[in-house]
XYZ file of C-alpha atoms in Angstrom:
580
model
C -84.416 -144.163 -25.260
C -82.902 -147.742 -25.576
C -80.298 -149.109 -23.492
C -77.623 -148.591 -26.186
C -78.172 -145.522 -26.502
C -78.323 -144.499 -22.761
C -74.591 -146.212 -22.600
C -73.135 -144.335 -25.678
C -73.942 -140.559 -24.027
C -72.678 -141.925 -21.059
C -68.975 -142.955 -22.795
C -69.250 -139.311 -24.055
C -69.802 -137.342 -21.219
C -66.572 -138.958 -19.493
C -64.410 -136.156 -20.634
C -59.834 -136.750 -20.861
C -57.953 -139.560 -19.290
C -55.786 -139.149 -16.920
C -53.111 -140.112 -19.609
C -54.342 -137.400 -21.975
C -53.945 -135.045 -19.169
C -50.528 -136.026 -18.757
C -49.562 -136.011 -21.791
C -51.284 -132.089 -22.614
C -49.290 -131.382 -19.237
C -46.549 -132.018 -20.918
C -46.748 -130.704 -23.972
C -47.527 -127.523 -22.347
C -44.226 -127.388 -20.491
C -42.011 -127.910 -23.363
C -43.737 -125.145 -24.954
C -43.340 -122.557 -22.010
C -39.421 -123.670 -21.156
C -39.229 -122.798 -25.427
C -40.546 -119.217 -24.789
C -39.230 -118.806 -21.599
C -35.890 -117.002 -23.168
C -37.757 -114.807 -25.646
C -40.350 -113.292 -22.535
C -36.800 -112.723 -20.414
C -35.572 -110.519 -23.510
C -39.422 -108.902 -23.865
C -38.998 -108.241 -20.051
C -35.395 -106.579 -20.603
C -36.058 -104.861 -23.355
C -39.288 -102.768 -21.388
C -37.322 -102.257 -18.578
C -34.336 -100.807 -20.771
C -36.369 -98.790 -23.044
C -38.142 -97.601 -19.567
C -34.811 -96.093 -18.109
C -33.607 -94.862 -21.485
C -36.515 -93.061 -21.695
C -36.397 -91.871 -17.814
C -32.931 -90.779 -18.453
C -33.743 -88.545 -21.151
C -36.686 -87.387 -19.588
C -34.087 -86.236 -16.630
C -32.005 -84.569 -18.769
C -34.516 -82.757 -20.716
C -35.724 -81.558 -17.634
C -32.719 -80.097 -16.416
C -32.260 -78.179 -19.410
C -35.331 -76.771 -18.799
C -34.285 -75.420 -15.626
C -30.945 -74.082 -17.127
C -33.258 -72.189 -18.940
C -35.639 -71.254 -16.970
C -32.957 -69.605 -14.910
C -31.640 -65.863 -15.071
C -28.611 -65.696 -16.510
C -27.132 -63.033 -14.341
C -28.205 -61.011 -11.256
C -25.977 -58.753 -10.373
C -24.043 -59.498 -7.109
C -24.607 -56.016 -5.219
C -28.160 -56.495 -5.506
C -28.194 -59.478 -3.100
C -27.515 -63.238 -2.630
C -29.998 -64.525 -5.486
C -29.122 -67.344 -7.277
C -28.973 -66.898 -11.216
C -27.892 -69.573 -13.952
C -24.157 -68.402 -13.481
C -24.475 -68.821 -9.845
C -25.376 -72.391 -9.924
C -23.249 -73.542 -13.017
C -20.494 -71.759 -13.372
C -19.603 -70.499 -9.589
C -16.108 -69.129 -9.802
C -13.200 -69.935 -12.005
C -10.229 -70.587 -9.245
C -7.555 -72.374 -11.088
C -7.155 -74.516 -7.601
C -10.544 -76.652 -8.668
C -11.605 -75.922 -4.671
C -14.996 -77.973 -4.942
C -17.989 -75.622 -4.118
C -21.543 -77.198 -2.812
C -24.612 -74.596 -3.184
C -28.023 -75.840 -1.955
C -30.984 -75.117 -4.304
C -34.487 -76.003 -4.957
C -32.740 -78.727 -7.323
C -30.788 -80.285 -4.510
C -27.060 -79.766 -3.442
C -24.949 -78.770 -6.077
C -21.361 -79.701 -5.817
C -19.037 -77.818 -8.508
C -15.348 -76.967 -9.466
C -13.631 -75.291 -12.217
C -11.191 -77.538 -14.209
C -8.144 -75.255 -15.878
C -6.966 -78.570 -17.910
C -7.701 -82.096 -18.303
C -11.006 -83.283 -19.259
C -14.702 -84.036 -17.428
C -16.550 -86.814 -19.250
C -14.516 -86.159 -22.502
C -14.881 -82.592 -22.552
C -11.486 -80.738 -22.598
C -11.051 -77.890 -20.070
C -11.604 -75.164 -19.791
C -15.157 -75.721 -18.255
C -16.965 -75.845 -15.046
C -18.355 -78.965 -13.971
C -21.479 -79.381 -11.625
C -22.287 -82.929 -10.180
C -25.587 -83.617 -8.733
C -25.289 -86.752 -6.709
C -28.297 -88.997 -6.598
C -31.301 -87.139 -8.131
C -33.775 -86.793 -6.107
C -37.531 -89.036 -6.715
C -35.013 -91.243 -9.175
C -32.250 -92.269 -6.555
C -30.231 -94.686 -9.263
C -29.651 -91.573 -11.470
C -27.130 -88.762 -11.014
C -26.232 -86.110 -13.432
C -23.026 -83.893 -14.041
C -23.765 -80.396 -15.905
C -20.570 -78.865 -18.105
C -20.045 -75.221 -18.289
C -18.401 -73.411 -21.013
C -17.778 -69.669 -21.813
C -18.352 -69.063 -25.594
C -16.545 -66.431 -27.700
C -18.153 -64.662 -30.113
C -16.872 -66.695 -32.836
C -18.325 -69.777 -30.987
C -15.073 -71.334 -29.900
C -14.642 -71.806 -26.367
C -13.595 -68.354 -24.817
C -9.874 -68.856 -23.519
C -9.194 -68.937 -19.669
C -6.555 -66.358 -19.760
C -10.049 -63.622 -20.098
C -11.466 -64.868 -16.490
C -9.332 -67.529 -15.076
C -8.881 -66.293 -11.328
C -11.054 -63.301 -12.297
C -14.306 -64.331 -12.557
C -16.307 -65.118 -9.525
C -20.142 -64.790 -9.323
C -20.006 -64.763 -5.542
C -17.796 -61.666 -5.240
C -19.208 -58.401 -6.158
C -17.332 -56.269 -8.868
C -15.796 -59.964 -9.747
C -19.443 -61.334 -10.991
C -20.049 -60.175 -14.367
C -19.721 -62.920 -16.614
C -16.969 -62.681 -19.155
C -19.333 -64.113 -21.555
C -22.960 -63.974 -22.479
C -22.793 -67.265 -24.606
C -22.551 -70.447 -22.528
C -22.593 -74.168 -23.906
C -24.278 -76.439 -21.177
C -23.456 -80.525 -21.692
C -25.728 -82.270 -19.362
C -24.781 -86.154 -18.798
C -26.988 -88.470 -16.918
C -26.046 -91.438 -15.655
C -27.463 -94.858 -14.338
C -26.739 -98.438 -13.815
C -28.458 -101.403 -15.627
C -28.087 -104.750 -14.731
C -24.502 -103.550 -13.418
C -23.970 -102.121 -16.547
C -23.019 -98.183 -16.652
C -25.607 -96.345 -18.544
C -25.346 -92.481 -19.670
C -27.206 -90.181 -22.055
C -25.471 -86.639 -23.074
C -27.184 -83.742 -24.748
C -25.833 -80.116 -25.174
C -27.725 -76.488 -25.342
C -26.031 -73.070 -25.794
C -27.576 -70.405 -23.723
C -27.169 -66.802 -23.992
C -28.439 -63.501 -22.281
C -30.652 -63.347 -25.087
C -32.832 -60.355 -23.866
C -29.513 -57.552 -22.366
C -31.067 -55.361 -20.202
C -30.629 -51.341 -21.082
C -27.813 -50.638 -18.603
C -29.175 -49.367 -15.635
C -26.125 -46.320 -15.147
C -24.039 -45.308 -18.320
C -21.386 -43.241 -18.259
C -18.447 -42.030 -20.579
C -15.863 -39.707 -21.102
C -13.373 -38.270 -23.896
C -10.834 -36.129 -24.039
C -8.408 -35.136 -26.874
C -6.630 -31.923 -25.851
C -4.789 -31.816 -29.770
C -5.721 -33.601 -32.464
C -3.848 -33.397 -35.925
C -4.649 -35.279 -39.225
C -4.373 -35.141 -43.151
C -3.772 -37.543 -46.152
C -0.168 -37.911 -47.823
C 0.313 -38.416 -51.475
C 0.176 -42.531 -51.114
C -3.987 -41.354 -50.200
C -2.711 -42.974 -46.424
C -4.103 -41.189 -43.705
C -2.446 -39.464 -41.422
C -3.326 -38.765 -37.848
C -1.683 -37.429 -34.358
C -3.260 -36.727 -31.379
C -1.525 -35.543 -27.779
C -3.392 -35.967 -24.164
C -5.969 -38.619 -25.086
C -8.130 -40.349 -22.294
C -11.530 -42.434 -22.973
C -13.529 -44.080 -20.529
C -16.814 -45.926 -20.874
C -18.784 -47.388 -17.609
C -21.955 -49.096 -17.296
C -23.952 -51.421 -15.150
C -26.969 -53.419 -15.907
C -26.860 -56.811 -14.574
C -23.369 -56.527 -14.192
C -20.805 -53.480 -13.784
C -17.926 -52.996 -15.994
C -15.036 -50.267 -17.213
C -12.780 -49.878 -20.067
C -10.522 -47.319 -20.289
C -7.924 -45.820 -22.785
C -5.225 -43.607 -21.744
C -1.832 -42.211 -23.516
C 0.008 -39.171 -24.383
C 0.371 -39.684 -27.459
C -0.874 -41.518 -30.503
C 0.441 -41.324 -34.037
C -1.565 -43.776 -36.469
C -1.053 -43.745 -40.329
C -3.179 -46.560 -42.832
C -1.396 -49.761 -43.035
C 1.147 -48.947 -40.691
C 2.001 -49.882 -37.422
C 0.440 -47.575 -34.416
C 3.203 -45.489 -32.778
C 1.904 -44.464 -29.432
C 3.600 -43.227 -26.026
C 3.031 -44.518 -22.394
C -0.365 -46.103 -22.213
C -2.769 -47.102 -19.889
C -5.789 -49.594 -20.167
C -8.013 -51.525 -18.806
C -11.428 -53.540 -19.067
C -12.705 -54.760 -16.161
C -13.814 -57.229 -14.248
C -11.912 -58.940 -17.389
C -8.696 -57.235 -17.678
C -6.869 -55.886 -15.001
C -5.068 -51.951 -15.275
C -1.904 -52.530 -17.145
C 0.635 -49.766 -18.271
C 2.923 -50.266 -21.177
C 5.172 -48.615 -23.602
C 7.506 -46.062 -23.510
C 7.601 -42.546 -22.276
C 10.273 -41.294 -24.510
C 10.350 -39.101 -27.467
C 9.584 -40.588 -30.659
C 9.799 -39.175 -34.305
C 8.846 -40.325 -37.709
C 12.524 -39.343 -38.629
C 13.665 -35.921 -39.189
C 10.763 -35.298 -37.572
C 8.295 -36.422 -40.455
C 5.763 -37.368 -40.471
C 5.220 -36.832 -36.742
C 7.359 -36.331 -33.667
C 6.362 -36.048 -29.887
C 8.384 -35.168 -26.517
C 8.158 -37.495 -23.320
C 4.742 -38.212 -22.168
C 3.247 -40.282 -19.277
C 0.209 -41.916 -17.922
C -1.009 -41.024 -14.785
C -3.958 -43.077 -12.324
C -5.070 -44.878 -15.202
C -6.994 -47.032 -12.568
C -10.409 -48.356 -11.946
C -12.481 -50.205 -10.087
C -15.779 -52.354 -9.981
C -15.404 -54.019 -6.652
C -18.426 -52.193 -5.059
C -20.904 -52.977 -8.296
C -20.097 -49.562 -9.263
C -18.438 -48.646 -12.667
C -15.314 -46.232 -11.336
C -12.065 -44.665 -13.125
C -9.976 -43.716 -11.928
C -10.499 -46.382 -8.579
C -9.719 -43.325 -6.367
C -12.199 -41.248 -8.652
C -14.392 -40.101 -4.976
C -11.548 -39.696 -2.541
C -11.552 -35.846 -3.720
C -14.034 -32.917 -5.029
C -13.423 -32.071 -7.476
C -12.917 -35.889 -8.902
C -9.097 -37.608 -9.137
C -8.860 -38.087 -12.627
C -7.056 -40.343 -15.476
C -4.700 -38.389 -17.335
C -2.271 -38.522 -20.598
C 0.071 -36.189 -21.155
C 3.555 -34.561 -22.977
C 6.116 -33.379 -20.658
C 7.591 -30.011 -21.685
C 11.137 -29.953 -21.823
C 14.360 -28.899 -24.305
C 15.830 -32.298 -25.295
C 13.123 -33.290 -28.163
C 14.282 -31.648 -31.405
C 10.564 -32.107 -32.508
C 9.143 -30.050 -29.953
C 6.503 -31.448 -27.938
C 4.510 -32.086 -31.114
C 5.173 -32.027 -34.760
C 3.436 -32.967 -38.007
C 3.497 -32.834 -41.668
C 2.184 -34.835 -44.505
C 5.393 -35.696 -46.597
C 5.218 -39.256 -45.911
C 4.560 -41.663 -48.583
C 6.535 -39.183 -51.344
C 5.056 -35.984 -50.818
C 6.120 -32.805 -52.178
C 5.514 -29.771 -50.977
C 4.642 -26.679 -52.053
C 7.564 -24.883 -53.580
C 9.416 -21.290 -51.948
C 8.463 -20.203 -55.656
C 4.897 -20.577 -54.948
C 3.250 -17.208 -52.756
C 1.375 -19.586 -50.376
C 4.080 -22.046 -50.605
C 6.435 -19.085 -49.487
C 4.635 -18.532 -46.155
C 4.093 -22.049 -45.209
C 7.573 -22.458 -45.190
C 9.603 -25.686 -44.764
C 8.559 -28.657 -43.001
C 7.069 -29.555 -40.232
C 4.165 -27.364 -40.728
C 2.618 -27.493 -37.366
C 4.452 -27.523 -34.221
C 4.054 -27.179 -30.422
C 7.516 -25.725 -28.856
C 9.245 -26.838 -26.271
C 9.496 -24.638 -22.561
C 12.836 -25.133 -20.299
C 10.141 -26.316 -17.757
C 9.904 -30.500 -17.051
C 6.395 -29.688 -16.122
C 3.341 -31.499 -18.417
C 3.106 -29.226 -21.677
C -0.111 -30.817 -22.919
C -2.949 -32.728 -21.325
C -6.390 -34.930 -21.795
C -7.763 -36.076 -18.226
C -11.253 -37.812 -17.523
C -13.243 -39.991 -15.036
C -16.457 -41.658 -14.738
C -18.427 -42.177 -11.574
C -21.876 -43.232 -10.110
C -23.221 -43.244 -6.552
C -24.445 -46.396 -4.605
C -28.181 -47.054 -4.957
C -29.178 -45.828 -1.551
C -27.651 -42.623 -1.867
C -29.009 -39.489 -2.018
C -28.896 -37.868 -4.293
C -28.486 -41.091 -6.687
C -26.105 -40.004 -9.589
C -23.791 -41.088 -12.383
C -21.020 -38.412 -13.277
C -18.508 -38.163 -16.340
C -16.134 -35.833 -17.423
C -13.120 -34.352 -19.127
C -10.550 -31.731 -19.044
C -7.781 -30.653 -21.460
C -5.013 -27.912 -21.096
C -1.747 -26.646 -23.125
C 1.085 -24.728 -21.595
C 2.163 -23.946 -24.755
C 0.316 -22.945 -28.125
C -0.065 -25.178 -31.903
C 1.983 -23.260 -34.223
C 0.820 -23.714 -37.763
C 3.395 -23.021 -40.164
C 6.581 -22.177 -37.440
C 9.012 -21.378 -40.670
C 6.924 -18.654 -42.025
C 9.738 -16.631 -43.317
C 7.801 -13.176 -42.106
C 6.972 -13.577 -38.686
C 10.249 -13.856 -36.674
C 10.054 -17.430 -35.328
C 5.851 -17.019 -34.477
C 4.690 -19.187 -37.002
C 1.037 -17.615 -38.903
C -1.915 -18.805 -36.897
C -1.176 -20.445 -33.032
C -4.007 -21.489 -30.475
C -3.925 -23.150 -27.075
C -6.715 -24.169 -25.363
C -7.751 -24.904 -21.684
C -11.279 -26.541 -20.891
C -13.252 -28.833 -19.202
C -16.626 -30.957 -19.579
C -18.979 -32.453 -16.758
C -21.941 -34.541 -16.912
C -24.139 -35.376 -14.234
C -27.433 -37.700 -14.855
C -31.075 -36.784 -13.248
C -33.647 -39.301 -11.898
C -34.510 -41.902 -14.105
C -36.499 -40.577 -17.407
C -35.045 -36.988 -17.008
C -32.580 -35.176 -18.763
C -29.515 -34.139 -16.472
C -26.987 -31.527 -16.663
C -24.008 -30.633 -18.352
C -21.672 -27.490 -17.590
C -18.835 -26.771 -20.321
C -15.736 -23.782 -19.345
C -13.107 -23.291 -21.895
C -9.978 -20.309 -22.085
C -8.952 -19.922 -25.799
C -6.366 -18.191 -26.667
C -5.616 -17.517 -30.635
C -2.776 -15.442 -32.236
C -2.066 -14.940 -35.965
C 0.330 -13.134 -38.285
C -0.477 -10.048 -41.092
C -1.735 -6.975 -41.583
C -4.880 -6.235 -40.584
C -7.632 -3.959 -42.215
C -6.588 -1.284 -39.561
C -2.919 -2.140 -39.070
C -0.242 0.214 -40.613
C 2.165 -2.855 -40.629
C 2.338 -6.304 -39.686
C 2.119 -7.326 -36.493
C 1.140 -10.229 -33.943
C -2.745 -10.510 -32.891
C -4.223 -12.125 -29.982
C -7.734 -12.803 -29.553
C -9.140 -14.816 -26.061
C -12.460 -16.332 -25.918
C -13.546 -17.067 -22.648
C -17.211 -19.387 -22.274
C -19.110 -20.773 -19.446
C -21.891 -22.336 -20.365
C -23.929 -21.585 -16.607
C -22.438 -17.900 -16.785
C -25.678 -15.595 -16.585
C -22.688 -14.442 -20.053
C -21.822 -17.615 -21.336
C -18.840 -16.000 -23.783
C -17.177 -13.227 -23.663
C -14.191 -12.067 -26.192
C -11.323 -9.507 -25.961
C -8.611 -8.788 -27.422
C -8.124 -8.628 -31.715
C -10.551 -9.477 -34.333
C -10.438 -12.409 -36.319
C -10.591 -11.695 -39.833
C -8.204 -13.961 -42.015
C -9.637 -12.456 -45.135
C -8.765 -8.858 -44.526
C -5.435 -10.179 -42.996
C -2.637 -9.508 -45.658
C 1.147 -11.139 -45.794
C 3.676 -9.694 -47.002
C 3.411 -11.195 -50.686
C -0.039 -10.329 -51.024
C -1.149 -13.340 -49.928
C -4.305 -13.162 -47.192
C -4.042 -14.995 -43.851
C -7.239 -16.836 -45.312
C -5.527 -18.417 -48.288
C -3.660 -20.483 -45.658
C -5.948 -21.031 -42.435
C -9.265 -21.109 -42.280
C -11.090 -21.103 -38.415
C -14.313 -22.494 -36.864
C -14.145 -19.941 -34.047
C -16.727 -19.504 -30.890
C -19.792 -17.366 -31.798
C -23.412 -16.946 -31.474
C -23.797 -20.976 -33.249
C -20.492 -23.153 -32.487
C -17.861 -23.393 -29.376
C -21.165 -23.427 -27.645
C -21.495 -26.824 -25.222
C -24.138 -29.421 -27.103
C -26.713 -30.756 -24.352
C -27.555 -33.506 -26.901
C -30.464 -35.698 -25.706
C -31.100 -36.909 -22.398
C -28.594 -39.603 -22.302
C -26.414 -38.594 -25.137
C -23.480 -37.561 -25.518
C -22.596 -33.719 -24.562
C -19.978 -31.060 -24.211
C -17.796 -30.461 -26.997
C -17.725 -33.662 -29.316
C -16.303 -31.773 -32.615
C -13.249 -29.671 -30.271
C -13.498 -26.010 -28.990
C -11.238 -25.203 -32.014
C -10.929 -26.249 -35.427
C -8.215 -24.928 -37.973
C -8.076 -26.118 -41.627
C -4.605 -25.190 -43.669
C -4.348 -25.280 -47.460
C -3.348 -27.823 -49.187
C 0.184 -28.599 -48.623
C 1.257 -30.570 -51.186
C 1.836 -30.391 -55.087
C 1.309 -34.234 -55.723
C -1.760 -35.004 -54.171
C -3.246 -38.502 -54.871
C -6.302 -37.900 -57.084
C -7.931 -40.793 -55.694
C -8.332 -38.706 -52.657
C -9.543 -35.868 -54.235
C -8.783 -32.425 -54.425
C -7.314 -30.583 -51.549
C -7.159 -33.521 -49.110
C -3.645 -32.618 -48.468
C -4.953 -29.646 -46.372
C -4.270 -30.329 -42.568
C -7.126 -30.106 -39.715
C -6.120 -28.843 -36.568
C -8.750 -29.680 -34.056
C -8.292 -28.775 -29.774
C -10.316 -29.116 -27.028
C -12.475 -32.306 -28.069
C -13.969 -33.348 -24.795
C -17.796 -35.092 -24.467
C -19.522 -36.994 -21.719
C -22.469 -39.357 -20.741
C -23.622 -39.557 -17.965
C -27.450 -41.691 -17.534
C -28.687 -43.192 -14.708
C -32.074 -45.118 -14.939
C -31.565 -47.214 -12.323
């Protein structure tokens, strides 16, 4: 290799100046301090996206353990903490804060009656977490609403100072639809962050009731149709009750002495007594005075009252009345017509003239025996004492005890008969067919999976104008049917025979032109044991009468003969299942 060349390799292999280095140097610095701004905003944007995504992450995971949680344990059963429990504690209209310590940390909570919680108007309950726990810069608050079924946001007037899930008999929730707003919040750069999302959960799986119970009695029940094709109905010493438990206990009860209801038109009802708890408390309204449809048409009824229309949940027990245990045999709920002189109705009276009925003319033979208006009546007694009755309670023992039962049942009574057609112009004052009735039903539930028992007693007492087959003249007949359904005899019968058809008035007319009756026999007035937990005793009455029709204009969109009038007593039934 020549000398020349040697030199030129050597020029080559020298690599940059120091000026070139410089110069790249610098280059390179003006092209990083350009960038710089655009990496800051990369940098912020990851660590942005990063808690966004945390945040959500947080609040997805509480929703899962909203839902993850039982929506309601009964209180009575012990101190475990369901959905309700942590979420929506109590609804105290003083907003007292209340702190509960879970697996999830402490829970601090308070019920707001107005105002709003993170743009949510009250009412609501509102749960704040504090810092969560493994992510200390985020916190959460969880909103609580009650739901209607409707969707709208139940009012506070149906729980407000009711509700409270740490109380037993105060736990049940007033609702089984509950919108949960979560809201988690955070700080970025000293900016305040949130993220909100909403669920609605609901006891979507209700548990058969652990103890059922219900009772119903109607001690006289009247109805028919009027020539407007309204229906007519009046009914004297009504009481319904209806308990159960499952993860909660509750009671509703109806109670009045009487209750006149015709299509379209406004209820007219006596005294009455109700309540629905844990929601609504035992109120008593109305008036115990003697009302009258006018001239007493369509209906008319003496002075009634309401009497320990109570009950009570406070032990996690369904109970009515509240003193239902204090006595054997049970205290019960009762609604009932007062006898007495100053009601020209009577205690009870009915007819089906309203709307423009006519009816049937003096001219006509069946006509002639019904007589004028009202065509049934109950008379009045000189006695203040209760003329007419319908009584009930419902009952179930506490877990431990033994023997572990749920009870329910009814009574009726009548100090004085329903006379059908009381201006027959034959019979001196006694009306054609009359009836009282005295009677009583009782339920009591077996071990779970077995059917329990029911016993059924009734008096019945029937009496009816005419001539009988083997009567030289007219005359009054009585006929009693005594039944108890545990009675080695459950029915027994003295007195006359009922036969309507062989039973002649005094214009040839037969008794059974006029009234027709469902009497006790062999196959009916017999108590009904239904299935295990269904409903028993005697659902359809102890007595039903049926009158011809009364009118001459009936509606013939109502058919023929609808103007007749039903006359049903003794209408008692019970439940009483316990499968706890």
């Amino acid at each position: 290799m020549s000398t020349s060349s040697r030199r030129r390799r050597s020029l080559e292999d020298g690599g940059f100046s120091l000026i070139e280095i410089v110069v790249a140097m610098g280059l390179l610095m003006v092209v990083l301090t350009a960038s710089l701004p655009m990496l800051l905003s990369m940098l912020r944007s990851t660590v942005t996206t990063k808690m966004n995504t945390q945040g959500k992450n947080l609040a997805q995971e509480r929703l899962e353990q909203l839902r993850d949680l039982r929506f309601h344990v009964d209180r009575q059963n012990g101190p475990f903490l369901d959905l309700l429990d942590l979420y929506f504690t109590n609804a105290k209209s003083s907003g007292t804060p209340t702190s509960i310590v879970s697996g999830a940390g402490t829970l601090t909570g308070r019920y707001l009656a107005s105002g709003t919680s993170n743009g949510i108007a009250a009412p609501l309950y509102e749960v704040s977490t504090g810092s969560l726990p493994g992510a200390g810069q985020y916190s959460q608050v969880v909103l609580a609403q009650f739901l209607g079924v409707n969707g709208a946001v139940l009012p506070a007037s149906q729980y407000q100072d009711l509700y409270d899930s740490q109380l037993v008999g105060r736990d049940a929730s007033p609702s089984l639809v509950v919108r949960f707003t979560v809201v988690t919040s955070w700080v970025q750069a000293g900016t305040p962050k949130s993220y909100r999302t909403t669920t609605v959960i609901t006891e979507g799986s209700p548990e058969t009731p652990g103890i059922q119970t219900q009772a119903k009695a109607v001690a006289v029940s009247l109805s028919s149709t009027a020539a407007d094709a309204t229906t007519l109905q009046l009914q004297a010493g009504l009481t319904t009750l209806d308990g159960a438990q499952s993860s909660g206990s509750s009671v509703a009860g109806y109670i009045t002495g009487a209750l006149a209801t015709r299509t379209g038109a406004a209820v007219s009802a006596g005294e009455v007594g109700q309540f629905s708890l844990p929601t609504q408390p035992a109120t008593t309204t109305g008036s115990g005075g003697a009302q009258g449809g006018g001239a007493c048409s369509w209906f008319g009824f003496g002075p009634n009252a309401v009497t320990n229309a109570t009950a009570d949940v406070s032990s996690g027990l369904p109970k009515a009345p509240a003193d239902v245990d204090s006595s054997a045999p049970p205290k019960v709920s009762t609604g009932a017509i007062k006898q007495g002189t100053s009601n020209a109705c009577g205690m009870m009276s009915f007819d089906n003239l309203a709307g423009g009925g006519a009816g049937r003319p003096t001219t006509d033979a069946l006509g002639f025996q019904m007589g004028a208006a009202p065509y049934v009546r109950v008379p009045d007694t000189s006695s203040s004492a209760i003329g007419i009755s319908g009584s009930g309670y419902v009952t179930a023992s506490a877990l431990t005890a033994s023997p572990r039962q749920a009870k329910a049942g009814g009574r009726v009574s009548q100090s004085q008969p329903v006379v059908l057609f009381p201006n027959n112009p034959e019979s001196g004052g006694m009306g054609l067919v009359s009836a009282k009735v005295t009677g009583s039903v009782d339920c009591v539930s077996n071990t779970a999976g077995m059917a329990g028992t029911v016993l059924g007693t009734y008096t019945l007492e029937l009496g009816w104008w005419g001539k009988g087959f083997a009567d030289t003249a007219a005359r009054w007949h009585t006929a009693i049917w005594v039944y108890n359904s545990v009675a080695s005899i459950p029915l027994t019968v003295s007195g006359d025979i009922w036969e309507p058809d062989t039973t002649f008035l005094g214009n040839g007319s037969t008794l059974g032109q006029l009234v027709t009756a469902t009497v006790p026999s062999a196959t009916s007035g017999r108590v009904t044991a239904g299935a295990a937990t269904g409903v028993r005793g005697f659902a359809n009455g102890i007595l039903t009468l049926t009158t011809a029709p009364t009118l001459t204009n009936e509606n013939p969109a109502s058919g023929a003969g609808h103007s007749a009038i039903k006359v049903q007593l003794g209408e008692l039934s019970c439940v009483a299942d316990d499968q706890r």
